[in-house]
Amino acid sequence: DIQMTQSPSSLSASVGDTVTITCRASQSINTYLNWYQQKPGKAPKLLIYGASSLQSGVPSRFRGSGSGTDFTLTITSLQLEDFATYYCQQSHIARTFGQGTKVEI
Amino acid sequence: EVQLAETGGGLIQPGGSLRLSCAASGLTVSSNYMSWVRQAPGKGLEWVSIIYSGGSTYYPESVKGRFTISRDNSKNTLYLHMNSLRAEDTAVYYCARAVVITGMDYFDCWGQGTLVTVSS
């Protein structure tokens, strides 16, 4: 099984900040890496697919990068609506999610 | 507009069985890769199953042999049949569509989820 490890598990930030979330795979997954945002009581929302492709309708302040085993999600100019939990997910072999990163005010 | 609506959750005793349904509109279930993802209370997301458009199915070890994903093309509905339920299967279960591009896939549409509680 491919394990996905996110760091940090949580972080505190302010409106306007730039935040970076890291996701590491236990083996190479090429660029088969997706990012989701989830708010309390809601279904996850796709942000980034294929490591760096922005899903339609997602603001350009969200940026994904990486390949192989190391990936990052960067949110620039953090907005109030961005405070949520973020998950990475691989689709190289089966599907596995990271444990999540909670972005708090 | 694509919509997915899960039903069938509820309280079930350990060892029991339950069938979840996911009614789709705006997409054809049989033409898509469709999946189930669950989330235990206060925990992260866990992929549970997937059915390819060709009918192949896949599961993680945690549910293999106990859960079965299927679809009814005439009803445009996805199902998750769950047997031998355990307390650790307690979760909100989401259905989701997986878009496939050059060997990779991602979940672009999700239902609102249905809660399954396994408890005596």
PDB file of C-alpha atoms in Angstrom:
ATOM      1  CA  ASP A   1       0.000   0.000   0.000  1.00  0.00           C
ATOM      2  CA  ILE A   2       1.076   3.554  -0.674  1.00  0.00           C
ATOM      3  CA  GLN A   3       1.040   5.718   2.453  1.00  0.00           C
ATOM      4  CA  MET A   4       0.478   9.459   2.196  1.00  0.00           C
ATOM      5  CA  THR A   5       1.850  11.687   4.948  1.00  0.00           C
ATOM      6  CA  GLN A   6       0.845  15.331   5.229  1.00  0.00           C
ATOM      7  CA  SER A   7       2.562  17.995   7.273  1.00  0.00           C
ATOM      8  CA  PRO A   8       1.773  19.863   9.299  1.00  0.00           C
ATOM      9  CA  SER A   9      -1.369  18.294  10.796  1.00  0.00           C
ATOM     10  CA  SER A  10      -2.619  21.765  11.586  1.00  0.00           C
ATOM     11  CA  LEU A  11      -1.472  25.339  11.240  1.00  0.00           C
ATOM     12  CA  SER A  12      -2.602  28.774  12.277  1.00  0.00           C
ATOM     13  CA  ALA A  13      -2.620  31.613   9.798  1.00  0.00           C
ATOM     14  CA  SER A  14      -4.127  35.007   9.164  1.00  0.00           C
ATOM     15  CA  VAL A  15      -6.027  36.477   6.240  1.00  0.00           C
ATOM     16  CA  GLY A  16      -3.522  37.523   3.590  1.00  0.00           C
ATOM     17  CA  ASP A  17      -0.874  34.986   4.595  1.00  0.00           C
ATOM     18  CA  THR A  18       0.734  32.438   2.293  1.00  0.00           C
ATOM     19  CA  VAL A  19       0.545  28.868   3.588  1.00  0.00           C
ATOM     20  CA  THR A  20       2.231  25.713   2.345  1.00  0.00           C
ATOM     21  CA  ILE A  21       1.110  22.162   3.011  1.00  0.00           C
ATOM     22  CA  THR A  22       3.361  19.211   2.228  1.00  0.00           C
ATOM     23  CA  CYS A  23       2.361  15.705   1.180  1.00  0.00           C
ATOM     24  CA  ARG A  24       4.848  12.840   0.935  1.00  0.00           C
ATOM     25  CA  ALA A  25       4.177   9.466  -0.668  1.00  0.00           C
ATOM     26  CA  SER A  26       5.809   6.262   0.580  1.00  0.00           C
ATOM     27  CA  GLN A  27       6.863   5.471  -3.005  1.00  0.00           C
ATOM     28  CA  SER A  28       6.903   7.322  -6.286  1.00  0.00           C
ATOM     29  CA  ILE A  29       3.471   8.213  -7.625  1.00  0.00           C
ATOM     30  CA  ASN A  30       4.592  10.242 -10.639  1.00  0.00           C
ATOM     31  CA  THR A  31       2.151  13.187 -10.632  1.00  0.00           C
ATOM     32  CA  TYR A  32      -0.906  11.111  -9.668  1.00  0.00           C
ATOM     33  CA  LEU A  33      -1.678  13.430  -6.769  1.00  0.00           C
ATOM     34  CA  ASN A  34      -4.838  15.395  -6.042  1.00  0.00           C
ATOM     35  CA  TRP A  35      -5.761  17.980  -3.419  1.00  0.00           C
ATOM     36  CA  TYR A  36      -9.150  18.500  -1.782  1.00  0.00           C
ATOM     37  CA  GLN A  37     -10.626  21.083   0.569  1.00  0.00           C
ATOM     38  CA  GLN A  38     -13.225  20.109   3.148  1.00  0.00           C
ATOM     39  CA  LYS A  39     -15.264  22.338   5.414  1.00  0.00           C
ATOM     40  CA  PRO A  40     -17.122  21.029   8.485  1.00  0.00           C
ATOM     41  CA  GLY A  41     -20.238  19.039   7.624  1.00  0.00           C
ATOM     42  CA  LYS A  42     -19.572  19.285   3.890  1.00  0.00           C
ATOM     43  CA  ALA A  43     -18.296  16.951   1.204  1.00  0.00           C
ATOM     44  CA  PRO A  44     -14.732  17.417   0.002  1.00  0.00           C
ATOM     45  CA  LYS A  45     -14.126  19.726  -2.937  1.00  0.00           C
ATOM     46  CA  LEU A  46     -11.513  19.077  -5.604  1.00  0.00           C
ATOM     47  CA  LEU A  47      -8.896  21.831  -5.875  1.00  0.00           C
ATOM     48  CA  ILE A  48      -5.922  20.412  -7.786  1.00  0.00           C
ATOM     49  CA  TYR A  49      -5.491  17.258  -9.884  1.00  0.00           C
ATOM     50  CA  GLY A  50      -2.431  15.739 -11.477  1.00  0.00           C
ATOM     51  CA  ALA A  51      -0.256  17.510  -8.887  1.00  0.00           C
ATOM     52  CA  SER A  52      -0.523  20.942 -10.495  1.00  0.00           C
ATOM     53  CA  SER A  53      -3.678  21.314 -12.607  1.00  0.00           C
ATOM     54  CA  LEU A  54      -6.247  23.710 -11.187  1.00  0.00           C
ATOM     55  CA  GLN A  55      -9.814  22.415 -11.195  1.00  0.00           C
ATOM     56  CA  SER A  56     -12.253  24.617 -13.057  1.00  0.00           C
ATOM     57  CA  GLY A  57     -13.719  27.330 -10.857  1.00  0.00           C
ATOM     58  CA  VAL A  58     -10.992  27.140  -8.200  1.00  0.00           C
ATOM     59  CA  PRO A  59      -9.242  30.462  -7.499  1.00  0.00           C
ATOM     60  CA  SER A  60      -5.728  30.870  -8.823  1.00  0.00           C
ATOM     61  CA  ARG A  61      -4.367  31.517  -5.330  1.00  0.00           C
ATOM     62  CA  PHE A  62      -4.298  27.729  -4.963  1.00  0.00           C
ATOM     63  CA  ARG A  63      -1.205  26.175  -6.499  1.00  0.00           C
ATOM     64  CA  GLY A  64       0.060  22.614  -6.504  1.00  0.00           C
ATOM     65  CA  SER A  65       3.513  21.355  -7.334  1.00  0.00           C
ATOM     66  CA  GLY A  66       5.737  18.303  -7.081  1.00  0.00           C
ATOM     67  CA  SER A  67       6.305  14.893  -8.583  1.00  0.00           C
ATOM     68  CA  GLY A  68       7.594  11.521  -7.495  1.00  0.00           C
ATOM     69  CA  THR A  69       7.194  11.423  -3.714  1.00  0.00           C
ATOM     70  CA  ASP A  70       7.083  15.065  -2.598  1.00  0.00           C
ATOM     71  CA  PHE A  71       4.251  17.480  -3.247  1.00  0.00           C
ATOM     72  CA  THR A  72       3.092  20.856  -1.978  1.00  0.00           C
ATOM     73  CA  LEU A  73      -0.128  22.843  -1.913  1.00  0.00           C
ATOM     74  CA  THR A  74       0.410  26.567  -1.613  1.00  0.00           C
ATOM     75  CA  ILE A  75      -2.332  29.045  -0.862  1.00  0.00           C
ATOM     76  CA  THR A  76      -1.345  32.653  -1.425  1.00  0.00           C
ATOM     77  CA  SER A  77      -3.218  35.613   0.015  1.00  0.00           C
ATOM     78  CA  LEU A  78      -5.313  33.419   2.316  1.00  0.00           C
ATOM     79  CA  GLN A  79      -8.987  34.359   2.383  1.00  0.00           C
ATOM     80  CA  LEU A  80     -11.531  33.791   5.148  1.00  0.00           C
ATOM     81  CA  GLU A  81     -13.241  31.062   3.113  1.00  0.00           C
ATOM     82  CA  ASP A  82      -9.959  29.125   2.862  1.00  0.00           C
ATOM     83  CA  PHE A  83      -9.958  28.119   6.509  1.00  0.00           C
ATOM     84  CA  ALA A  84     -10.707  24.418   6.176  1.00  0.00           C
ATOM     85  CA  THR A  85      -9.069  21.002   6.167  1.00  0.00           C
ATOM     86  CA  TYR A  86      -6.993  19.969   3.165  1.00  0.00           C
ATOM     87  CA  TYR A  87      -6.307  16.427   1.983  1.00  0.00           C
ATOM     88  CA  CYS A  88      -3.923  15.015  -0.577  1.00  0.00           C
ATOM     89  CA  GLN A  89      -4.832  11.790  -2.398  1.00  0.00           C
ATOM     90  CA  GLN A  90      -2.866   9.475  -4.679  1.00  0.00           C
ATOM     91  CA  SER A  91      -4.280   7.425  -7.545  1.00  0.00           C
ATOM     92  CA  HIS A  92      -1.120   5.662  -8.703  1.00  0.00           C
ATOM     93  CA  ILE A  93      -1.919   2.358  -6.978  1.00  0.00           C
ATOM     94  CA  ALA A  94      -5.409   2.012  -5.515  1.00  0.00           C
ATOM     95  CA  ARG A  95      -6.322   5.289  -3.842  1.00  0.00           C
ATOM     96  CA  THR A  96      -5.079   6.692  -0.552  1.00  0.00           C
ATOM     97  CA  PHE A  97      -5.678   9.961   1.248  1.00  0.00           C
ATOM     98  CA  GLY A  98      -3.344  11.827   3.520  1.00  0.00           C
ATOM     99  CA  GLN A  99      -4.458  12.367   7.105  1.00  0.00           C
ATOM    100  CA  GLY A 100      -5.411  15.987   6.486  1.00  0.00           C
ATOM    101  CA  THR A 101      -4.125  19.446   7.390  1.00  0.00           C
ATOM    102  CA  LYS A 102      -6.402  21.812   9.257  1.00  0.00           C
ATOM    103  CA  VAL A 103      -5.854  25.486   8.456  1.00  0.00           C
ATOM    104  CA  GLU A 104      -7.111  27.566  11.356  1.00  0.00           C
ATOM    105  CA  ILE A 105      -7.409  31.266  11.978  1.00  0.00           C
TER     106      ILE A 105
ATOM    107  CA  GLU B   1     -25.603  19.888 -13.368  1.00  0.00           C
ATOM    108  CA  VAL B   2     -24.227  16.701 -11.849  1.00  0.00           C
ATOM    109  CA  GLN B   3     -25.864  15.608  -8.606  1.00  0.00           C
ATOM    110  CA  LEU B   4     -25.204  12.573  -6.433  1.00  0.00           C
ATOM    111  CA  ALA B   5     -27.561  11.691  -3.588  1.00  0.00           C
ATOM    112  CA  GLU B   6     -26.735   8.976  -1.069  1.00  0.00           C
ATOM    113  CA  THR B   7     -29.349   7.173   0.991  1.00  0.00           C
ATOM    114  CA  GLY B   8     -29.532   4.071   3.132  1.00  0.00           C
ATOM    115  CA  GLY B   9     -27.473   4.978   6.154  1.00  0.00           C
ATOM    116  CA  GLY B  10     -28.612   4.357   9.706  1.00  0.00           C
ATOM    117  CA  LEU B  11     -27.953   2.468  12.905  1.00  0.00           C
ATOM    118  CA  ILE B  12     -26.976  -1.173  12.484  1.00  0.00           C
ATOM    119  CA  GLN B  13     -25.741  -3.776  14.950  1.00  0.00           C
ATOM    120  CA  PRO B  14     -22.252  -5.260  14.674  1.00  0.00           C
ATOM    121  CA  GLY B  15     -22.233  -8.173  12.268  1.00  0.00           C
ATOM    122  CA  GLY B  16     -25.192  -6.785  10.357  1.00  0.00           C
ATOM    123  CA  SER B  17     -25.601  -5.811   6.731  1.00  0.00           C
ATOM    124  CA  LEU B  18     -26.617  -2.603   5.015  1.00  0.00           C
ATOM    125  CA  ARG B  19     -26.991  -1.360   1.464  1.00  0.00           C
ATOM    126  CA  LEU B  20     -26.206   2.219   0.541  1.00  0.00           C
ATOM    127  CA  SER B  21     -27.547   3.819  -2.634  1.00  0.00           C
ATOM    128  CA  CYS B  22     -26.269   6.750  -4.656  1.00  0.00           C
ATOM    129  CA  ALA B  23     -28.732   8.138  -7.188  1.00  0.00           C
ATOM    130  CA  ALA B  24     -27.077  10.119  -9.941  1.00  0.00           C
ATOM    131  CA  SER B  25     -28.407  12.876 -12.163  1.00  0.00           C
ATOM    132  CA  GLY B  26     -26.514  14.774 -14.830  1.00  0.00           C
ATOM    133  CA  LEU B  27     -24.173  11.850 -15.418  1.00  0.00           C
ATOM    134  CA  THR B  28     -24.491   8.218 -16.487  1.00  0.00           C
ATOM    135  CA  VAL B  29     -23.216   5.918 -13.748  1.00  0.00           C
ATOM    136  CA  SER B  30     -22.354   3.092 -16.143  1.00  0.00           C
ATOM    137  CA  SER B  31     -20.172   5.367 -18.297  1.00  0.00           C
ATOM    138  CA  ASN B  32     -18.107   6.658 -15.413  1.00  0.00           C
ATOM    139  CA  TYR B  33     -15.702   5.418 -12.775  1.00  0.00           C
ATOM    140  CA  MET B  34     -17.706   5.645  -9.539  1.00  0.00           C
ATOM    141  CA  SER B  35     -16.379   5.330  -6.019  1.00  0.00           C
ATOM    142  CA  TRP B  36     -17.265   5.293  -2.341  1.00  0.00           C
ATOM    143  CA  VAL B  37     -15.219   7.224   0.208  1.00  0.00           C
ATOM    144  CA  ARG B  38     -15.901   7.258   3.944  1.00  0.00           C
ATOM    145  CA  GLN B  39     -15.043   9.470   6.876  1.00  0.00           C
ATOM    146  CA  ALA B  40     -15.228   8.294  10.462  1.00  0.00           C
ATOM    147  CA  PRO B  41     -16.404  10.918  12.975  1.00  0.00           C
ATOM    148  CA  GLY B  42     -13.669  13.494  13.456  1.00  0.00           C
ATOM    149  CA  LYS B  43     -11.264  11.571  11.218  1.00  0.00           C
ATOM    150  CA  GLY B  44      -9.859  11.784   7.712  1.00  0.00           C
ATOM    151  CA  LEU B  45     -11.029  10.413   4.386  1.00  0.00           C
ATOM    152  CA  GLU B  46     -10.708   6.739   3.470  1.00  0.00           C
ATOM    153  CA  TRP B  47     -11.267   5.308  -0.007  1.00  0.00           C
ATOM    154  CA  VAL B  48     -13.614   2.312   0.185  1.00  0.00           C
ATOM    155  CA  SER B  49     -14.286   1.038  -3.336  1.00  0.00           C
ATOM    156  CA  ILE B  50     -14.395   1.854  -7.029  1.00  0.00           C
ATOM    157  CA  ILE B  51     -16.185   0.438 -10.046  1.00  0.00           C
ATOM    158  CA  TYR B  52     -14.833   1.134 -13.508  1.00  0.00           C
ATOM    159  CA  SER B  53     -17.046   1.810 -16.494  1.00  0.00           C
ATOM    160  CA  GLY B  54     -16.101  -1.638 -17.776  1.00  0.00           C
ATOM    161  CA  GLY B  55     -17.331  -3.224 -14.557  1.00  0.00           C
ATOM    162  CA  SER B  56     -14.055  -4.005 -12.779  1.00  0.00           C
ATOM    163  CA  THR B  57     -14.149  -3.393  -9.045  1.00  0.00           C
ATOM    164  CA  TYR B  58     -11.426  -2.680  -6.475  1.00  0.00           C
ATOM    165  CA  TYR B  59     -11.279  -2.377  -2.694  1.00  0.00           C
ATOM    166  CA  PRO B  60      -8.734  -1.649   0.026  1.00  0.00           C
ATOM    167  CA  GLU B  61      -7.826  -4.511   2.348  1.00  0.00           C
ATOM    168  CA  SER B  62      -9.876  -2.996   5.168  1.00  0.00           C
ATOM    169  CA  VAL B  63     -13.174  -3.835   3.435  1.00  0.00           C
ATOM    170  CA  LYS B  64     -12.237  -6.486   0.863  1.00  0.00           C
ATOM    171  CA  GLY B  65     -14.505  -9.518   1.178  1.00  0.00           C
ATOM    172  CA  ARG B  66     -17.077  -7.608   3.232  1.00  0.00           C
ATOM    173  CA  PHE B  67     -18.116  -4.739   0.944  1.00  0.00           C
ATOM    174  CA  THR B  68     -19.352  -4.966  -2.655  1.00  0.00           C
ATOM    175  CA  ILE B  69     -19.813  -2.061  -5.041  1.00  0.00           C
ATOM    176  CA  SER B  70     -22.366  -2.434  -7.812  1.00  0.00           C
ATOM    177  CA  ARG B  71     -24.620  -0.396 -10.066  1.00  0.00           C
ATOM    178  CA  ASP B  72     -28.065  -0.563 -11.632  1.00  0.00           C
ATOM    179  CA  ASN B  73     -27.842   0.973 -15.066  1.00  0.00           C
ATOM    180  CA  SER B  74     -31.624   1.174 -15.485  1.00  0.00           C
ATOM    181  CA  LYS B  75     -31.887   3.255 -12.298  1.00  0.00           C
ATOM    182  CA  ASN B  76     -28.622   5.150 -12.866  1.00  0.00           C
ATOM    183  CA  THR B  77     -27.757   4.268  -9.284  1.00  0.00           C
ATOM    184  CA  LEU B  78     -24.591   3.131  -7.517  1.00  0.00           C
ATOM    185  CA  TYR B  79     -24.703   0.795  -4.524  1.00  0.00           C
ATOM    186  CA  LEU B  80     -22.467  -0.282  -1.680  1.00  0.00           C
ATOM    187  CA  HIS B  81     -23.399  -3.576  -0.077  1.00  0.00           C
ATOM    188  CA  MET B  82     -21.819  -3.862   3.367  1.00  0.00           C
ATOM    189  CA  ASN B  83     -21.685  -7.134   5.303  1.00  0.00           C
ATOM    190  CA  SER B  84     -20.159  -8.195   8.622  1.00  0.00           C
ATOM    191  CA  LEU B  85     -20.193  -4.600   9.787  1.00  0.00           C
ATOM    192  CA  ARG B  86     -17.869  -3.565  12.600  1.00  0.00           C
ATOM    193  CA  ALA B  87     -17.788  -0.583  14.925  1.00  0.00           C
ATOM    194  CA  GLU B  88     -14.840   0.794  12.926  1.00  0.00           C
ATOM    195  CA  ASP B  89     -17.072   0.982   9.825  1.00  0.00           C
ATOM    196  CA  THR B  90     -19.000   3.814  11.506  1.00  0.00           C
ATOM    197  CA  ALA B  91     -18.612   6.787   9.174  1.00  0.00           C
ATOM    198  CA  VAL B  92     -20.208   9.161   6.727  1.00  0.00           C
ATOM    199  CA  TYR B  93     -20.161   7.438   3.359  1.00  0.00           C
ATOM    200  CA  TYR B  94     -19.809   9.573   0.242  1.00  0.00           C
ATOM    201  CA  CYS B  95     -20.225   8.512  -3.347  1.00  0.00           C
ATOM    202  CA  ALA B  96     -18.060  10.289  -5.876  1.00  0.00           C
ATOM    203  CA  ARG B  97     -17.338  10.299  -9.572  1.00  0.00           C
ATOM    204  CA  ALA B  98     -13.760   9.650 -10.618  1.00  0.00           C
ATOM    205  CA  VAL B  99     -12.574  11.412 -13.754  1.00  0.00           C
ATOM    206  CA  VAL B 100      -9.858   9.490 -15.569  1.00  0.00           C
ATOM    207  CA  ILE B 101      -7.085  11.251 -17.486  1.00  0.00           C
ATOM    208  CA  THR B 102      -4.008   9.497 -18.903  1.00  0.00           C
ATOM    209  CA  GLY B 103      -3.928   6.802 -16.243  1.00  0.00           C
ATOM    210  CA  MET B 104      -4.655   9.009 -13.254  1.00  0.00           C
ATOM    211  CA  ASP B 105      -8.032   9.735 -11.714  1.00  0.00           C
ATOM    212  CA  TYR B 106      -9.525  12.253  -9.338  1.00  0.00           C
ATOM    213  CA  PHE B 107     -12.859  12.725  -7.578  1.00  0.00           C
ATOM    214  CA  ASP B 108     -14.560  15.774  -9.060  1.00  0.00           C
ATOM    215  CA  CYS B 109     -18.166  15.354  -7.900  1.00  0.00           C
ATOM    216  CA  TRP B 110     -19.331  14.214  -4.476  1.00  0.00           C
ATOM    217  CA  GLY B 111     -22.661  13.512  -2.836  1.00  0.00           C
ATOM    218  CA  GLN B 112     -23.656  14.968   0.528  1.00  0.00           C
ATOM    219  CA  GLY B 113     -22.955  11.718   2.368  1.00  0.00           C
ATOM    220  CA  THR B 114     -24.979   9.282   4.468  1.00  0.00           C
ATOM    221  CA  LEU B 115     -24.111   8.314   8.043  1.00  0.00           C
ATOM    222  CA  VAL B 116     -23.687   4.672   9.004  1.00  0.00           C
ATOM    223  CA  THR B 117     -23.464   3.913  12.712  1.00  0.00           C
ATOM    224  CA  VAL B 118     -22.480   0.400  13.783  1.00  0.00           C
ATOM    225  CA  SER B 119     -23.361  -0.104  17.423  1.00  0.00           C
ATOM    226  CA  SER B 120     -25.266  -2.437  19.695  1.00  0.00           C
TER     227      SER B 120
END
